[in-house]
Coordinates of C-alpha atoms and ligand atoms in Angstrom, one line a residue:
Chain A
M243 CA 122.4 73.3 29.8
L244 CA 125.8 73.0 27.6
E245 CA 124.3 72.1 24.6
I246 CA 123.8 75.9 24.1
L247 CA 127.6 76.2 23.9
E248 CA 127.4 73.8 20.9
Y249 CA 126.3 76.7 18.6
D250 CA 128.9 78.5 17.0
F251 CA 126.4 81.8 17.0
M252 CA 125.8 81.1 20.9
Q253 CA 130.0 80.5 21.3
R254 CA 130.4 84.2 19.7
A255 CA 127.4 85.6 21.0
F256 CA 128.9 84.8 25.0
V257 CA 132.6 85.9 23.9
A258 CA 131.2 89.4 22.8
G259 CA 128.6 89.6 25.2
F260 CA 131.1 89.1 28.1
L261 CA 133.4 91.4 26.5
I262 CA 130.8 94.0 26.3
A263 CA 129.6 93.5 30.3
T264 CA 133.0 93.8 31.1
L265 CA 133.6 97.0 29.1
A266 CA 130.3 98.9 30.2
S267 CA 130.5 98.4 33.7
I268 CA 133.9 99.8 33.8
S269 CA 133.2 102.6 31.5
G270 CA 129.7 102.9 33.4
T271 CA 131.3 103.2 36.8
F272 CA 133.3 106.6 35.3
I273 CA 130.3 107.7 33.7
V274 CA 127.9 107.4 36.4
L275 CA 130.4 109.0 39.0
K276 CA 131.1 111.7 36.9
R277 CA 127.1 112.3 36.9
Y278 CA 127.2 111.8 33.0
S279 CA 125.2 108.8 32.6
L280 CA 122.6 110.4 29.5
L281 CA 126.0 110.3 27.8
S282 CA 125.4 106.7 27.0
E283 CA 121.9 107.1 26.2
T284 CA 122.7 109.6 23.9
L285 CA 125.9 107.6 22.1
A286 CA 123.9 104.7 21.6
H287 CA 121.1 106.6 19.7
S288 CA 124.3 108.4 17.7
A289 CA 125.2 105.4 17.0
L290 CA 121.9 104.6 15.5
V291 CA 122.5 106.5 12.9
G292 CA 125.5 104.5 12.1
V293 CA 123.8 101.4 11.9
A294 CA 120.8 103.2 9.7
V295 CA 123.7 104.7 7.2
G296 CA 124.9 101.3 7.4
L297 CA 122.0 99.5 6.4
V298 CA 120.7 102.0 3.9
A299 CA 124.2 102.3 2.2
G300 CA 125.0 98.4 2.3
Y301 CA 128.4 98.9 4.5
N302 CA 128.5 97.2 7.9
P303 CA 126.4 98.6 10.3
L304 CA 128.6 98.4 13.1
W305 CA 131.8 100.2 11.6
V306 CA 129.5 102.9 10.4
A307 CA 128.0 103.2 14.2
V308 CA 131.6 103.5 15.4
I309 CA 132.6 106.1 13.5
V310 CA 129.4 107.9 13.6
A311 CA 129.3 107.4 17.6
L312 CA 132.9 108.4 17.5
F313 CA 131.8 111.6 15.9
F314 CA 128.8 112.5 18.2
S315 CA 131.3 112.0 21.2
W316 CA 133.6 114.5 20.2
L317 CA 131.0 116.8 19.2
I318 CA 129.5 116.5 22.8
E319 CA 132.5 117.4 24.8
Y320 CA 133.6 119.5 22.4
L321 CA 130.1 121.7 23.3
R322 CA 130.5 120.8 26.9
S323 CA 134.2 122.5 27.1
S324 CA 133.8 125.3 24.9
F325 CA 130.2 126.6 25.3
S326 CA 128.7 127.2 28.6
L327 CA 125.5 125.3 28.2
Y328 CA 124.3 122.6 30.8
S329 CA 125.8 119.3 29.9
D330 CA 122.6 117.5 30.0
A331 CA 120.4 120.1 28.2
I332 CA 123.5 119.0 25.2
L333 CA 122.8 115.7 25.6
S334 CA 119.0 115.9 25.3
I335 CA 119.5 117.5 21.8
I336 CA 121.8 115.4 20.5
L337 CA 120.0 112.5 21.7
S338 CA 116.4 113.2 20.1
G339 CA 118.2 114.8 16.8
S340 CA 120.3 111.8 16.4
L341 CA 117.2 109.3 16.7
A342 CA 115.3 111.5 14.8
L343 CA 118.1 111.4 12.0
A344 CA 118.0 107.7 12.1
V345 CA 114.3 107.3 11.5
I346 CA 114.7 109.7 8.8
V347 CA 117.5 107.8 7.1
V348 CA 116.0 104.3 7.3
S349 CA 112.4 105.6 6.2
L350 CA 114.1 107.0 3.0
G351 CA 116.1 103.8 2.5
G352 CA 113.6 101.6 3.2
A353 CA 114.8 99.8 5.9
F354 CA 112.5 99.1 8.0
N355 CA 112.9 95.1 9.2
N356 CA 113.8 92.7 11.7
S357 CA 117.4 93.6 10.9
L358 CA 116.9 96.8 12.3
F359 CA 114.9 95.6 15.2
S360 CA 117.7 93.5 16.5
Y361 CA 119.8 96.8 16.5
L362 CA 117.5 98.2 18.6
F363 CA 116.6 95.7 21.4
G364 CA 120.0 93.4 20.7
S365 CA 120.1 89.6 19.1
I366 CA 122.3 86.5 19.8
L367 CA 121.7 85.7 16.8
S368 CA 123.3 88.4 15.0
V369 CA 127.0 88.4 15.9
S370 CA 129.0 87.4 12.5
S371 CA 132.5 85.9 13.1
E372 CA 133.3 89.4 11.5
D373 CA 131.8 91.2 14.4
L374 CA 133.4 89.3 17.1
V375 CA 136.6 90.3 15.2
T376 CA 135.3 93.9 14.9
I377 CA 134.5 93.7 18.4
T378 CA 137.7 92.0 19.9
A379 CA 139.9 94.3 18.8
F380 CA 138.1 97.3 19.7
G381 CA 137.3 96.1 22.7
S382 CA 140.4 95.0 24.2
L383 CA 142.2 98.5 22.8
A384 CA 138.9 100.4 24.7
L385 CA 139.8 97.9 28.1
G386 CA 143.4 98.6 28.0
V387 CA 142.8 102.6 27.9
L388 CA 140.1 102.0 30.6
L389 CA 142.7 99.9 33.1
I390 CA 145.7 102.1 32.1
F391 CA 144.2 105.5 33.1
S392 CA 141.7 104.2 35.9
K393 CA 143.2 105.6 38.3
E394 CA 143.4 109.0 36.7
L395 CA 139.9 108.9 35.8
F396 CA 139.0 107.8 39.2
F397 CA 141.0 110.9 40.4
I398 CA 139.0 113.3 37.9
C399 CA 135.7 111.9 39.0
Y400 CA 136.2 112.8 42.5
D401 CA 137.1 116.6 41.5
E402 CA 137.9 117.7 38.3
E403 CA 139.5 121.1 39.4
V404 CA 141.9 119.3 42.0
A405 CA 142.7 117.0 39.7
K406 CA 143.9 119.7 37.4
V407 CA 145.5 121.7 39.8
S408 CA 147.6 118.1 40.7
G409 CA 149.0 118.2 37.1
I410 CA 146.5 115.5 35.5
K411 CA 145.6 116.1 31.9
V412 CA 141.8 116.2 32.7
K413 CA 141.0 117.7 29.2
F414 CA 142.9 114.7 27.4
L415 CA 141.5 112.3 29.7
N416 CA 137.9 113.5 29.4
F417 CA 138.2 113.4 25.6
L418 CA 139.8 110.0 25.8
L419 CA 136.7 108.4 28.4
V420 CA 134.3 109.7 25.7
T421 CA 136.0 108.4 22.9
V422 CA 136.4 104.9 24.6
V423 CA 132.3 104.9 25.9
A424 CA 131.4 105.8 22.1
I425 CA 133.2 102.8 20.7
I426 CA 132.0 100.5 24.0
I427 CA 128.5 101.6 23.1
A428 CA 128.8 101.1 19.1
L429 CA 130.4 97.8 19.8
S430 CA 127.2 96.6 22.5
I431 CA 124.4 97.4 20.0
R432 CA 124.6 93.9 18.6
I433 CA 123.9 92.5 21.9
V434 CA 122.2 94.5 23.8
G435 CA 120.7 96.9 21.6
S436 CA 120.9 100.9 21.0
L437 CA 118.1 101.4 23.1
L438 CA 119.0 99.5 26.1
I439 CA 122.8 100.0 26.4
G440 CA 122.9 102.9 28.8
A441 CA 121.0 100.9 30.9
L442 CA 124.0 98.3 30.7
M443 CA 126.6 101.1 31.2
V444 CA 124.8 102.5 34.3
I445 CA 122.7 100.1 36.4
P446 CA 125.5 97.6 37.6
T447 CA 127.3 100.9 38.7
V448 CA 124.2 102.7 40.3
A449 CA 123.6 98.5 42.2
A450 CA 127.2 98.6 43.5
L451 CA 127.5 101.8 45.0
Q452 CA 124.7 100.5 47.3
F453 CA 126.9 98.3 49.0
R454 CA 129.1 101.5 50.0
V455 CA 132.7 100.0 49.3
G456 CA 135.9 101.7 48.0
F457 CA 136.3 102.5 44.8
K458 CA 138.0 99.0 43.5
N459 CA 135.5 96.7 45.2
T460 CA 132.5 98.9 43.5
M461 CA 134.0 98.6 40.2
F462 CA 134.3 94.7 40.9
I463 CA 130.8 94.5 41.9
S464 CA 129.6 96.4 39.1
L465 CA 132.0 94.2 36.9
L466 CA 129.9 90.6 38.5
F467 CA 126.5 92.6 38.1
A468 CA 127.1 93.3 34.7
L469 CA 128.9 89.6 33.9
F470 CA 125.8 88.1 35.4
S471 CA 123.2 89.7 33.5
V472 CA 124.8 89.3 30.1
L473 CA 124.9 85.5 30.8
F474 CA 121.9 85.1 32.1
G475 CA 120.0 87.3 29.8
M476 CA 121.4 85.4 26.9
I477 CA 120.7 82.3 28.0
T478 CA 117.2 83.3 28.9
S479 CA 116.9 84.7 25.2
Y480 CA 118.4 81.6 24.0
Y481 CA 115.0 79.7 25.3
Y482 CA 112.4 81.8 24.7
S483 CA 113.3 83.4 21.7
L484 CA 113.7 87.0 23.4
P485 CA 115.6 90.1 22.5
S486 CA 118.6 89.6 24.4
G487 CA 119.1 93.2 25.1
A488 CA 115.8 93.6 26.8
T489 CA 116.2 89.9 29.0
I490 CA 119.8 91.5 30.0
V491 CA 118.4 94.7 31.1
L492 CA 115.7 93.1 32.7
S493 CA 118.3 90.9 34.7
V494 CA 120.6 93.9 35.6
I495 CA 117.7 95.5 37.0
T496 CA 116.6 92.9 39.2
L497 CA 120.5 92.9 40.8
F498 CA 119.8 96.3 41.2
I499 CA 116.5 96.0 43.1
F500 CA 118.2 93.4 45.1
S501 CA 121.0 95.2 45.7
L502 CA 118.7 98.3 47.1
I503 CA 117.0 95.7 49.5
I504 CA 119.8 93.9 51.2
N505 CA 121.8 97.2 51.1
K506 CA 118.5 99.2 53.0
K507 CA 119.7 101.2 56.3
Chain B
M191 CA 165.9 124.8 45.9
N192 CA 166.0 128.8 45.3
F193 CA 165.0 130.8 48.0
K194 CA 165.8 133.9 46.4
I195 CA 163.0 133.1 43.4
P196 CA 159.7 133.7 45.0
I197 CA 157.1 130.7 44.5
F198 CA 154.0 132.8 43.3
D199 CA 155.3 136.0 41.3
V200 CA 152.0 138.2 40.6
K201 CA 152.3 141.6 38.6
N202 CA 149.7 144.1 38.0
L203 CA 147.4 141.3 37.8
S204 CA 143.4 142.2 37.2
F205 CA 140.2 139.9 36.8
A206 CA 136.9 141.2 35.4
L207 CA 134.0 138.7 34.2
R208 CA 131.5 140.5 32.0
E209 CA 132.2 144.1 32.7
N210 CA 132.2 143.5 36.5
T211 CA 136.2 143.9 38.0
I212 CA 136.5 141.3 40.7
L213 CA 140.7 141.7 41.3
S214 CA 142.2 144.9 40.0
N215 CA 146.1 145.4 39.9
I216 CA 147.1 142.7 42.3
S217 CA 151.0 142.5 42.9
L218 CA 152.4 140.2 45.6
E219 CA 155.4 138.0 46.1
I220 CA 154.9 134.6 47.9
F221 CA 158.5 133.4 49.1
H222 CA 159.5 129.9 50.2
G223 CA 158.6 129.1 53.7
E224 CA 156.4 131.7 54.5
Y225 CA 153.1 131.2 56.0
I226 CA 150.6 133.5 54.9
A227 CA 147.0 134.6 55.7
I228 CA 144.4 136.0 52.9
I229 CA 141.4 137.4 54.6
G230 CA 138.9 139.8 53.2
P231 CA 135.0 140.2 53.1
N232 CA 132.6 137.6 51.4
G233 CA 132.9 137.9 47.5
G234 CA 135.9 140.2 48.2
G235 CA 138.0 137.8 45.3
K236 CA 140.5 135.6 47.4
T237 CA 139.2 132.2 46.0
T238 CA 139.1 134.1 42.5
L239 CA 142.4 135.2 43.8
I240 CA 143.6 131.5 44.1
R241 CA 142.2 130.3 41.3
M242 CA 144.2 132.0 39.1
L243 CA 147.4 131.4 40.8
L244 CA 146.7 127.6 40.4
G245 CA 145.8 128.3 36.4
L246 CA 142.3 127.5 37.4
E247 CA 141.4 131.1 36.1
K248 CA 142.3 133.0 33.3
P249 CA 143.8 136.5 34.3
T250 CA 142.1 139.5 32.5
S251 CA 146.0 141.1 32.1
G252 CA 148.8 141.4 34.3
E253 CA 151.6 138.3 34.8
L254 CA 152.3 135.5 36.6
K255 CA 155.0 133.3 37.6
L256 CA 155.2 130.4 39.8
F257 CA 158.8 129.0 40.9
G258 CA 160.2 131.6 38.5
K259 CA 158.1 130.3 35.1
R260 CA 155.4 131.7 33.5
I261 CA 152.2 129.8 34.4
S262 CA 151.8 128.7 30.6
K263 CA 155.2 126.8 31.0
F264 CA 154.9 125.5 34.5
K265 CA 154.4 121.6 34.2
E266 CA 155.1 120.6 38.3
W267 CA 152.0 121.1 39.8
H268 CA 152.4 118.1 42.3
K269 CA 155.0 120.8 44.2
I270 CA 151.8 122.7 44.9
G271 CA 148.7 121.1 47.5
F272 CA 145.6 122.5 47.1
V273 CA 142.6 122.1 49.7
P274 CA 139.4 123.9 47.8
Q275 CA 136.6 126.1 49.1
R276 CA 134.2 123.3 49.3
A277 CA 136.5 120.3 50.0
S278 CA 134.7 118.9 53.0
L279 CA 131.3 118.8 51.4
V280 CA 131.6 115.4 49.7
D281 CA 129.3 113.7 47.7
E282 CA 127.7 110.7 50.4
N283 CA 127.7 108.2 48.2
F284 CA 131.1 108.6 46.3
P285 CA 132.9 105.3 46.6
A286 CA 136.0 106.2 48.0
T287 CA 137.3 104.9 51.2
V288 CA 139.7 107.5 53.0
Q289 CA 142.7 105.5 52.0
D290 CA 141.5 105.8 48.3
I291 CA 141.3 109.6 48.5
V292 CA 144.9 110.2 50.2
K293 CA 146.3 107.7 47.3
M294 CA 145.2 110.2 45.0
G295 CA 147.5 112.7 45.9
R296 CA 150.2 110.6 44.6
I297 CA 148.4 109.7 41.3
A298 CA 150.3 112.6 39.1
K299 CA 154.1 111.8 40.8
Y300 CA 154.1 108.3 39.7
G301 CA 153.0 108.7 36.1
I302 CA 150.8 106.2 34.4
F303 CA 152.5 103.4 33.8
A304 CA 154.2 102.9 37.5
G305 CA 152.4 100.7 39.9
F306 CA 152.1 102.1 43.1
S307 CA 155.3 102.0 45.0
K308 CA 156.8 100.9 48.5
K309 CA 157.6 104.4 48.7
D310 CA 154.2 105.8 47.9
T311 CA 152.5 103.6 50.1
Q312 CA 154.6 105.1 52.8
V313 CA 153.9 108.7 52.2
V314 CA 150.5 108.1 52.3
E315 CA 150.7 106.1 55.6
D316 CA 152.6 109.3 56.5
A317 CA 150.2 111.8 55.3
M318 CA 147.5 109.9 57.3
R319 CA 149.3 109.6 60.2
K320 CA 150.1 113.6 60.1
M321 CA 146.8 114.6 60.2
D322 CA 145.6 111.9 62.5
I323 CA 142.8 109.8 60.6
L324 CA 145.1 106.6 59.8
H325 CA 142.3 104.6 61.8
L326 CA 139.8 105.7 59.9
K327 CA 141.7 104.5 56.5
G328 CA 139.3 102.1 55.6
K329 CA 136.2 103.9 56.1
M330 CA 133.8 105.6 53.2
V331 CA 134.9 109.5 52.9
G332 CA 130.7 109.8 52.8
T333 CA 131.0 108.7 56.5
L334 CA 133.4 110.9 58.3
S335 CA 132.3 113.8 60.1
G336 CA 133.0 117.3 58.7
G337 CA 136.5 117.5 60.5
Q338 CA 137.5 114.4 59.7
R339 CA 137.1 114.8 55.9
Q340 CA 138.8 118.1 55.9
R341 CA 141.9 115.8 57.7
T342 CA 142.0 113.6 54.9
M343 CA 141.5 116.2 52.2
I344 CA 144.6 118.1 53.3
A345 CA 146.3 114.3 53.9
R346 CA 145.5 114.5 50.2
A347 CA 147.4 117.5 49.3
L348 CA 150.2 116.4 51.7
A349 CA 150.8 112.8 50.1
S350 CA 152.0 114.5 46.9
S351 CA 154.9 116.3 49.1
P352 CA 153.7 119.4 48.3
E353 CA 156.1 122.4 48.9
V354 CA 153.1 124.8 48.8
L355 CA 149.6 124.0 50.3
I356 CA 147.2 126.6 49.3
L357 CA 143.9 126.0 51.6
D358 CA 141.0 127.9 50.8
E359 CA 138.6 127.9 54.0
P360 CA 138.6 124.8 54.7
N361 CA 136.8 125.1 58.1
T362 CA 133.5 125.2 57.2
G363 CA 131.7 123.0 59.3
V364 CA 134.1 122.0 62.0
D365 CA 134.5 122.6 65.6
M366 CA 136.5 124.9 67.7
I367 CA 138.5 122.1 69.1
S368 CA 139.6 120.7 65.6
Q369 CA 140.0 123.6 64.1
R370 CA 142.6 124.6 67.1
R371 CA 144.3 121.5 66.4
F372 CA 144.3 122.2 62.7
Y373 CA 145.9 125.7 63.4
K374 CA 148.4 124.0 65.1
L375 CA 149.5 121.0 62.4
L376 CA 149.5 124.0 60.0
S377 CA 152.0 126.0 61.8
K378 CA 154.0 122.5 62.9
L379 CA 153.6 122.0 59.2
N380 CA 155.3 125.7 58.5
K381 CA 158.0 125.3 60.9
E382 CA 159.4 121.8 60.8
E383 CA 158.4 120.5 57.3
K384 CA 159.1 123.9 55.8
I385 CA 156.0 123.7 53.6
T386 CA 154.8 127.3 52.5
I387 CA 151.5 127.7 53.5
I388 CA 148.8 130.1 51.7
F389 CA 145.4 129.8 53.8
I390 CA 142.3 131.9 53.5
T391 CA 140.4 132.1 56.6
H392 CA 138.2 134.4 58.4
D393 CA 139.8 133.3 61.8
I394 CA 142.8 135.8 61.9
G395 CA 143.0 136.2 65.4
V396 CA 143.7 132.9 66.3
I397 CA 146.5 132.2 63.8
A398 CA 148.2 135.9 64.0
D399 CA 151.2 134.3 66.0
D400 CA 151.8 131.5 63.8
I401 CA 152.0 133.6 60.4
T402 CA 154.7 135.9 58.5
R403 CA 152.4 138.3 56.4
L404 CA 148.6 138.6 56.0
F405 CA 147.0 139.5 52.7
T406 CA 143.5 141.3 52.7
I407 CA 141.8 141.1 49.4
N408 CA 138.6 143.1 48.5
Q409 CA 139.2 143.8 44.9
K410 CA 142.7 145.1 45.6
A411 CA 145.1 143.5 47.7
T412 CA 146.9 145.1 50.9
I413 CA 149.7 143.5 52.3
C414 CA 150.7 143.8 56.1
N415 CA 154.1 142.8 56.6
N416 CA 153.5 142.6 60.2
P417 CA 150.5 140.5 61.1
K418 CA 151.1 141.1 65.0
E419 CA 149.7 144.5 64.4
T420 CA 146.8 143.3 62.2
L421 CA 144.5 144.3 64.0
S422 CA 145.6 147.5 64.1
C423 CA 146.7 147.6 60.3
E424 CA 144.8 150.6 58.9
D425 CA 143.7 149.6 55.7
M426 CA 141.9 146.6 57.6
S427 CA 138.6 148.4 58.7
I428 CA 138.3 150.0 55.1
L429 CA 138.6 147.0 53.0
Y430 CA 136.0 145.0 55.4
G431 CA 134.0 147.7 56.1
I432 CA 131.6 146.3 57.6
D433 CA 133.2 143.1 58.7
A434 CA 135.6 145.1 60.2
H435 CA 134.5 144.4 64.1
L436 CA 134.2 141.1 63.4
I437 CA 137.8 140.3 63.1
S438 CA 138.3 142.2 66.6
N439 CA 136.1 139.8 67.6
H440 CA 138.1 137.1 67.0
K441 CA 141.1 138.6 68.5
H442 CA 139.3 137.2 71.9
N443 CA 139.7 134.2 70.9
C444 CA 135.5 134.2 70.8
S445 CA 133.6 133.3 67.5
G446 CA 130.1 134.2 67.2
E447 CA 128.8 131.0 66.5
N448 CA 129.5 130.3 70.5
G449 CA 127.8 133.0 71.4
C450 CA 130.3 134.6 74.2
Ligands
ATP36 N1 132.2 131.9 37.6 C1 131.8 133.0 38.6 N2 131.0 133.5 37.8 C2 130.1 134.9 38.4 N3 130.9 135.8 39.2 C3 132.1 134.9 40.1 C4 132.2 133.6 39.3 N4 133.8 133.4 40.5 C5 133.6 134.8 40.9 N5 132.7 135.2 40.8 C6 132.4 136.8 41.6 O1 133.5 137.4 41.9 C7 133.7 138.0 43.3 C8 134.4 137.3 44.1 O2 134.6 136.2 44.3 P1 135.4 135.1 45.1 O3 134.4 133.6 44.9 O4 136.4 135.2 45.0 O5 135.1 135.7 46.7 P2 135.9 135.4 48.1 O6 136.6 136.0 48.6 O7 136.4 134.0 47.9 O8 134.7 134.9 49.2 P3 134.0 134.2 50.3 O9 134.4 134.5 51.4 O10 132.7 134.2 50.3 O11 134.4 132.7 49.5 C9 132.6 137.5 43.3 O12 131.5 138.5 43.3 C10 131.9 136.5 42.9 O13 130.2 136.4 42.5
MG37 MG1 135.9 132.1 48.5

C-alpha cells in the first residue's frame, strides 16, 4: 500500500489533491448555500479556454487558466450585479460560450491530444513540481481568504440584504468569493479535470447538508468527504490507470448516496 | 447620544419604478425612543419606504439622513437592527442552528480579525434569553415553528445591540398568543431598553396603547401624532379605502381568521 508514496509524482499528487479537496469543499459550501452551484461548472469551462490557449501558445496552461478564469469570474459577477438578468442564464451562456471558444482554439492549434484529455478528466501523473508550487502558493492564499471571511460569507449566504444592512461589505465579499473560486477551479484542473471539478465543489456540501447540523459541522463533514474522495479516487486511479477526476467524482457520489440513505427520515 | 437629531430624517422622498410612482413626497422624522407603527394597504409602499431608509433602494428624489448623516456617508449600520418581511420563511435546509443565526448579529461589530469575545457570547445569550429561545440554541432553524423563527430573527437583530429596531410585518404565520407575547416584548424593549422601534403591522388595534406615533403609507404618508385616536383619524379611511373597516375590527381584539 505505502509503495505508492515512493514515487515523487504521487507525493506531489497527494499534496496537491488534499489542498484542492480542502479548497473545493470549503468554497463549495458557500457556493451551494448561495444557490450558485452552476458557477463552479461555468468557471471550469472558462479555465479550459486558458488551458487551450496555454497548450497552443506554449505557455504554462495552469497559469493561463488562472488568468482566464479570473477574468470570467469578474465578468459574471459584473453582469449579475449590474443587469437584471437571471444569474443561471448568464452562467449557461458563459459556460457554453467558453467551451465553444476552447474547442475552437484547440482545433485551430491542433492540440487535440492526450495532454488535453488529462486537463478534461484529471490525471495524477500530470502534477509537475512547478504546478505544485503554483497550487500551494495560490491555494494557501485562497484558503486564507476563505477562513478570514467565513463568518461574513456565511451571513451573506443566509441573507444578503440583511447582511448588507448590518454593515457587511456584501459587494466586495461576493467579488472576493468568485475570485477565490476562479483560482481554486483553475488549480484543480490538473487533478480533477475541468469537466469534473464542479462535482468536487458541490457534492461534498450537498452530502453534508443531509446531516442537518450547524454551519461549522456541515463544513467539516463536507471537508472530510472531499478529502476521503480525493484520497480514495487517487489510489484507485493509480492502481487501475484511470483518470483521477473520474474516480474522485464517483467516490464523492458514493458518499453522497450513503449520506442520503443514512439520513433518510 | 444626541436626542435632538432625528434617527431618520426624511425630506420629500419619492420613489418611482418605470413611470410608476410608488412613494411620493414623503417627509418624516423619527426620534430616539419613539415607537412608530406603520400601516397601510398591501402594495401601499411600506416595505419600499423601509428599504429606502436602509439604503437597499435608491430614492428617485429627496433627501435622507440617518443619525444626522447623509445616507451615503452613514457607516454605523450596526446601530440598526432589521427584520425583513420574509424573515420567518427561512430555507428549511439552511445549515444553521439558532445560535449560529443569532451570532450573525455580532459579525459586523467584532470586525474581521477579531475573534468572538466573551462579551459577544454574553450578548448573544442575552438576546436569546430576551426572546425566550435560549433553550432552542442548538436546534436547526429549519425545524423551528413560525413563532420560534420569528423570535430567532429578532434575537439576531437584538444581538447587534441596536438603537433602532425595524420590523416589517414579522408576524406572518404566527399564532395569536405568540403575537401578543411578542407585542409585549416590543413594548418592553422600547420602554426599558430605550430601543427605538419602527414596526410595520396590520394589527394596529392591539398595539395602539404602546406606540407613540402612527404613520399610514399609501403612496403618500400621513402622520398621526395621537395614535390612541387612530381609529378616528380622518385620513385613515381615505388612505385605506376598502380596508378601513378591517382596521376597526382589530380594535375589538378580534382577528378575521379566528372567525369572531
Ligand atoms: N422591485 C420591485 N419591482 C417592481 N415593483 C415593485 C418592486 N418593489 C415594490 N414594487 C411595487 O411597489 C408597490 C409597493 O410595494 P411594497 O412592497 O412597498 O408595499 P407594502 O406596503 O409593503 O405592501 P404589503 O403590505 O403587501 O407588504 C407595489 O405596487 C409593488 O408592486
Ligand atoms: Mg411589505
